[in-house]
Tab-separated table of C-alpha atoms in Angstrom:
chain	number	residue	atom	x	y	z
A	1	UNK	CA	0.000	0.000	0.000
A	2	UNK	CA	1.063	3.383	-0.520
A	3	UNK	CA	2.580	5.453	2.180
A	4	UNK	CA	0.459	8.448	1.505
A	5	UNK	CA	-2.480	6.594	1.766
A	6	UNK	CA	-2.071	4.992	5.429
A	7	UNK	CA	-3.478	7.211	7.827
A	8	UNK	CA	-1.203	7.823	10.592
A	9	UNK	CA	-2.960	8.099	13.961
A	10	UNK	CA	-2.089	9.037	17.705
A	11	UNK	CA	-3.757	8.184	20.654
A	12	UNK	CA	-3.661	10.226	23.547
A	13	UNK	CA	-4.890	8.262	26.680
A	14	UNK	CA	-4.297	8.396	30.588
A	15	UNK	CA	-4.885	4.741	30.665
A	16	UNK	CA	-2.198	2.213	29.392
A	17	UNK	CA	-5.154	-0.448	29.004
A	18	UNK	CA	-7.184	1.598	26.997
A	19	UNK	CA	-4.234	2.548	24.615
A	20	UNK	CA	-3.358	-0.946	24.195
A	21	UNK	CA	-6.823	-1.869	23.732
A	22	UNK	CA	-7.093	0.749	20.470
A	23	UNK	CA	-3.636	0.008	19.111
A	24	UNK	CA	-4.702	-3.858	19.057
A	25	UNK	CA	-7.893	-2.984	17.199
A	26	UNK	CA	-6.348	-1.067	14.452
A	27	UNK	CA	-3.419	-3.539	14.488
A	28	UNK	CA	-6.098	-5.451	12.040
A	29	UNK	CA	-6.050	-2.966	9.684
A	30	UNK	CA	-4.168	-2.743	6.697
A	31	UNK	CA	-4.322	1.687	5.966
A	32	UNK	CA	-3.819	3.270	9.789
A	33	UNK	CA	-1.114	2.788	11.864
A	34	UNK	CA	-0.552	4.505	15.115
A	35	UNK	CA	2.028	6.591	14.994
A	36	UNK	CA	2.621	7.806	18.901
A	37	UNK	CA	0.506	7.847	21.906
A	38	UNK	CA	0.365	10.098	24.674
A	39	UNK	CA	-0.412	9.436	28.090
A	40	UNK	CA	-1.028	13.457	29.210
A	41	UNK	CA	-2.605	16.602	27.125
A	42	UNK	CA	1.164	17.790	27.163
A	43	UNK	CA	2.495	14.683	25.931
A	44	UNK	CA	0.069	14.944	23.143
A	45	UNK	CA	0.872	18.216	22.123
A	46	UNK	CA	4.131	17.596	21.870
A	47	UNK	CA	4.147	14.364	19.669
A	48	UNK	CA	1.355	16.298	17.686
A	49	UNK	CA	4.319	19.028	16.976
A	50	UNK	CA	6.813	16.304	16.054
A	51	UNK	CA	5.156	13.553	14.122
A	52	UNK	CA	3.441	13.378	10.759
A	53	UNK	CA	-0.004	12.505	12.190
A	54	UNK	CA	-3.485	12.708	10.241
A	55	UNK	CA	-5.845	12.096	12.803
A	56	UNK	CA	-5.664	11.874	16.900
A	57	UNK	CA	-7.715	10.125	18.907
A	58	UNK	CA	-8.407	12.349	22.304
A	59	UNK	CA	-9.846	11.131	25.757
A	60	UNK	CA	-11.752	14.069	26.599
A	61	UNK	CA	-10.173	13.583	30.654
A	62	UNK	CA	-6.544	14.017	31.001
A	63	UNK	CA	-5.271	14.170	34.034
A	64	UNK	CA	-3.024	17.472	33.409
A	65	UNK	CA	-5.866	19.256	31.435
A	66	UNK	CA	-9.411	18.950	30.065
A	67	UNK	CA	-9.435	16.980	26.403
A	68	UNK	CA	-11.414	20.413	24.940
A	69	UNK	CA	-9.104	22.058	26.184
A	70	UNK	CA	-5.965	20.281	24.467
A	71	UNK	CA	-8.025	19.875	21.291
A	72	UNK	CA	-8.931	23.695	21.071
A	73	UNK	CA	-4.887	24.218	21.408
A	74	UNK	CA	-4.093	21.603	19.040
A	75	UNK	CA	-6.340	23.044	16.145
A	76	UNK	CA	-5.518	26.377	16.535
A	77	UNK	CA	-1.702	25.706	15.865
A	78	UNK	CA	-2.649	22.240	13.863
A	79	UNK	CA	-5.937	22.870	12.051
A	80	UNK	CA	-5.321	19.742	9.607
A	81	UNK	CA	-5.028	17.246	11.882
A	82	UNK	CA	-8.567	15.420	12.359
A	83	UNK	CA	-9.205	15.227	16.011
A	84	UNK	CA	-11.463	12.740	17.325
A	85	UNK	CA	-12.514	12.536	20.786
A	86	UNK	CA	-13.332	8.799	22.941
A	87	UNK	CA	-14.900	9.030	26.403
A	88	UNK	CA	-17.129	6.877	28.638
A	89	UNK	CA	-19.706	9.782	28.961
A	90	UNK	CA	-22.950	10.001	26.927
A	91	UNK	CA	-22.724	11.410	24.235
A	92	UNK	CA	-25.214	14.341	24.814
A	93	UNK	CA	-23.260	15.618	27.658
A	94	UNK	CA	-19.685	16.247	25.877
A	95	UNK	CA	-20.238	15.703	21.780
A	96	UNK	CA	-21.582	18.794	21.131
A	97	UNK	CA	-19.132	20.570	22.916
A	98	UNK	CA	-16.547	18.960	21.430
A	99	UNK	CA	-18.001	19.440	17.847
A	100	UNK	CA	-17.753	23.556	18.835
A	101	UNK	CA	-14.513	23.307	20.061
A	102	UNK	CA	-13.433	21.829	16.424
A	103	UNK	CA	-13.618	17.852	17.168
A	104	UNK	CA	-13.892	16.123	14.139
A	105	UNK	CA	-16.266	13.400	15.421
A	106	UNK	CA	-17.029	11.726	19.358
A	107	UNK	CA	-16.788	8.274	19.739
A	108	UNK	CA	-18.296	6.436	23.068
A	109	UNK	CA	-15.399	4.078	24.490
A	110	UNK	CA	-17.643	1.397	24.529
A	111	UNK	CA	-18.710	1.805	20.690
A	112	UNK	CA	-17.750	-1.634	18.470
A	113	UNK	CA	-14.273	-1.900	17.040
A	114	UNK	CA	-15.366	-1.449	13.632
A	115	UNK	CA	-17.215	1.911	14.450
A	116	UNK	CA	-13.574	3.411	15.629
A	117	UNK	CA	-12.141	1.965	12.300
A	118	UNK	CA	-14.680	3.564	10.227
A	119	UNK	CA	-14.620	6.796	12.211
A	120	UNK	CA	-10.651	7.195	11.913
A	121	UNK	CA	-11.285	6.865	7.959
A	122	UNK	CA	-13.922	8.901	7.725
A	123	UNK	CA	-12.178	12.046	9.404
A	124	UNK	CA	-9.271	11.253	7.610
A	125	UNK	CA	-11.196	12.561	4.519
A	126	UNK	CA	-11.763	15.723	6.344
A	127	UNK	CA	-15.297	14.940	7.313
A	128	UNK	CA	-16.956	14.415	10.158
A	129	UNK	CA	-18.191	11.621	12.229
A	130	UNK	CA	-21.138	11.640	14.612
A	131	UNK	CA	-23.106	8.048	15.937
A	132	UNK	CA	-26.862	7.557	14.783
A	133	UNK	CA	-27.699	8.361	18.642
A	134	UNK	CA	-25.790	11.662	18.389
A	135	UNK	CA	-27.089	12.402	15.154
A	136	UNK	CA	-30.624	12.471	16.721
A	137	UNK	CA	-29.703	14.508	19.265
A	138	UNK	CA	-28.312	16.417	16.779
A	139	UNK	CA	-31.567	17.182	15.034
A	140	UNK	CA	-33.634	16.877	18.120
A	141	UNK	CA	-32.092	19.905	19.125
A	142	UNK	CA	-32.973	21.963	15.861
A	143	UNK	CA	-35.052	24.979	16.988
A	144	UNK	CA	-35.008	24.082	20.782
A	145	UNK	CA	-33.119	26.852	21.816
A	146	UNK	CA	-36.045	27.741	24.260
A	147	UNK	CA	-36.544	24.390	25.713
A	148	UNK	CA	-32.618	23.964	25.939
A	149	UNK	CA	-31.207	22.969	29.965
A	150	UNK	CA	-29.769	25.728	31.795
A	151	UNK	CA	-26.336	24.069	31.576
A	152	UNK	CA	-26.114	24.456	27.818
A	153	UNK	CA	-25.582	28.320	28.489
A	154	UNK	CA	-22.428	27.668	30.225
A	155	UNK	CA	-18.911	27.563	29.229
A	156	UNK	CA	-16.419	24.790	28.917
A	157	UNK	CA	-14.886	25.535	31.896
A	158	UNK	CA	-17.913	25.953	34.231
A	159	UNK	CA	-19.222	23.012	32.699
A	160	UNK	CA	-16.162	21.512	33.877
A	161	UNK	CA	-16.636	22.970	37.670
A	162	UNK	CA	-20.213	21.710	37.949
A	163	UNK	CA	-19.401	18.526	37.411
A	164	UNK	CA	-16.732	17.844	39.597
A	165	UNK	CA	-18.660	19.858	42.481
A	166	UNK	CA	-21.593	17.903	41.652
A	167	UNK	CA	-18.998	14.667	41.836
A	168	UNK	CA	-18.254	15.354	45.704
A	169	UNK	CA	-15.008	17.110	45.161
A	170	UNK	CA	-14.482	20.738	46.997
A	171	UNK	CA	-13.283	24.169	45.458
A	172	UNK	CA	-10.016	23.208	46.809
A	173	UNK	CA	-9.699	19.982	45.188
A	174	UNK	CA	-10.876	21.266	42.243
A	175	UNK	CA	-7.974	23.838	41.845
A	176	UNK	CA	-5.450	21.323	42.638
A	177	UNK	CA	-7.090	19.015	39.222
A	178	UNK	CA	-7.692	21.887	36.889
A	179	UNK	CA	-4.092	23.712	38.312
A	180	UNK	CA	-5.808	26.687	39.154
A	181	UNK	CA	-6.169	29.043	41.933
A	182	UNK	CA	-8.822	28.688	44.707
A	183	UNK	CA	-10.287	32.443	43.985
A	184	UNK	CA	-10.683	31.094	39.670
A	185	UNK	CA	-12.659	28.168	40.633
A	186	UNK	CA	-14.767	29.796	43.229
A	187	UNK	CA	-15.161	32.497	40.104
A	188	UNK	CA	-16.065	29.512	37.876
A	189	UNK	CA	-18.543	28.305	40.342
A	190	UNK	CA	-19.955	31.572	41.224
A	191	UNK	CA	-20.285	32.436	37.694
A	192	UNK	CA	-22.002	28.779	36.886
A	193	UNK	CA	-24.670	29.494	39.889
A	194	UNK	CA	-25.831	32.540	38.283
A	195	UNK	CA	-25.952	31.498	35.083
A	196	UNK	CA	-28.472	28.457	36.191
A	197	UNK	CA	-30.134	30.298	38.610
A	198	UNK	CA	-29.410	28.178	41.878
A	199	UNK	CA	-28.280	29.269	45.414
A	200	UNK	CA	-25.412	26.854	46.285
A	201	UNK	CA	-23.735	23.514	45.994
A	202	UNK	CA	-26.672	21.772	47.161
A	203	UNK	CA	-29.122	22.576	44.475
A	204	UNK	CA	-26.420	22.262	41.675
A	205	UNK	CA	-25.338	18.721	42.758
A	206	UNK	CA	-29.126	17.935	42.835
A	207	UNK	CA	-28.991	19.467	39.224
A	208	UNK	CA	-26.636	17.493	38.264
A	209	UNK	CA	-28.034	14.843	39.270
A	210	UNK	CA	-31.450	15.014	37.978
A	211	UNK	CA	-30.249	15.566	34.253
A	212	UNK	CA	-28.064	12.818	34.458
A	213	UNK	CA	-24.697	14.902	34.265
A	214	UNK	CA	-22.693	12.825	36.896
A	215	UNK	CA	-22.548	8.705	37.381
């Protein structure tokens, strides 16, 4: 096969199992090969810099820094490379965010082998990849604006904040995962609170809860 014509692919991944588990799947194929994997958003950066990749394959949690927020860096200085983004949430709480931030398709981690393979292919042609289930969602939300959940309105970031307050984890805690200062995520949450109209911690983790955006 020609050399232009295998797609070269990185995986960036926290979790060795999980990277092992998608090189082994496209080990079948004959046109991708994974190039590099990364086991941080720096890591993945970097190797995104350095090799010849076409499309990356992004857990949307790192543990150094939020997958949106390593795929908004990597397509602002890397706008070519197809980015798509694997996660164990539902798709309805992270695809379309990802899809604004300049994703290139969201794949479920527990989607079939096959659908990755197809995926990677598919944004290798510089289109995009959504799931039948996201594609409804997709259209469901056509001229919904109105009957949209509060949480829509907010940003990445406090997005971010309510669900790891909603998770358990204090302001404190929170700074030390996202490398922040105490005063930006008590900002963050402040900002979030207004935004969805609630009064504290309490009624957001029972938000949360009730639309399903925490396990």
């Amino acid at each position: 096969m020609n050399k232009k014509s295998v797609i070269r692919v990185l995986i960036a991944d926290d979790h060795a199992i999980v990277r092992e588990g998608l090189k082994q799947i496209l080990a079948d194929t004959k046109d991708i090969v994974v190039a590099a994997e990364a086991d941080n958003g720096l890591e993945a950066v970097k190797f995104c810099r350095a090799k010849d990749c076409q499309v990356m394959l992004l857990d949307i949690s790192m543990p150094d820094r939020s997958g949106i927020e390593v795929l908004k860096q990597i397509k602002k200085e890397m706008p070519k490379i197809a980015v798509l983004m694997l996660s164990m949430h539902r798709e309805d709480q992270y695809a379309i965010r990802s899809l604004k931030a300049g994703a290139s398709g969201y794949l479920n981690k527990q989607s079939a082998p096959k659908e990755l393979v197809v995926a990677i292919r598919q944004v290798a042609k510089g289109q995009k990849y959504v799931s039948l289930a996201l594609a409804q969602e997709l259209a469901k939300q056509i001229g919904e604006d109105q009957d949209r959940p509060l949480h829509d309105a907010l940003s990445d970031r406090e997005y971010q904040t309510l669900t790891l307050i909603a998770s358990g984890k204090s302001v404190t805690d929170i700074a030390k995962e996202l490398a922040l200062s105490v005063k930006t995520v008590s900002e963050y949450r402040s900002r979030l609170l207004t935004k969805m109209k609630l009064k504290n911690s309490a009624e957001l983790t029972h938000y949360a809860i009730k639309h399903q955006l925490v396990e």
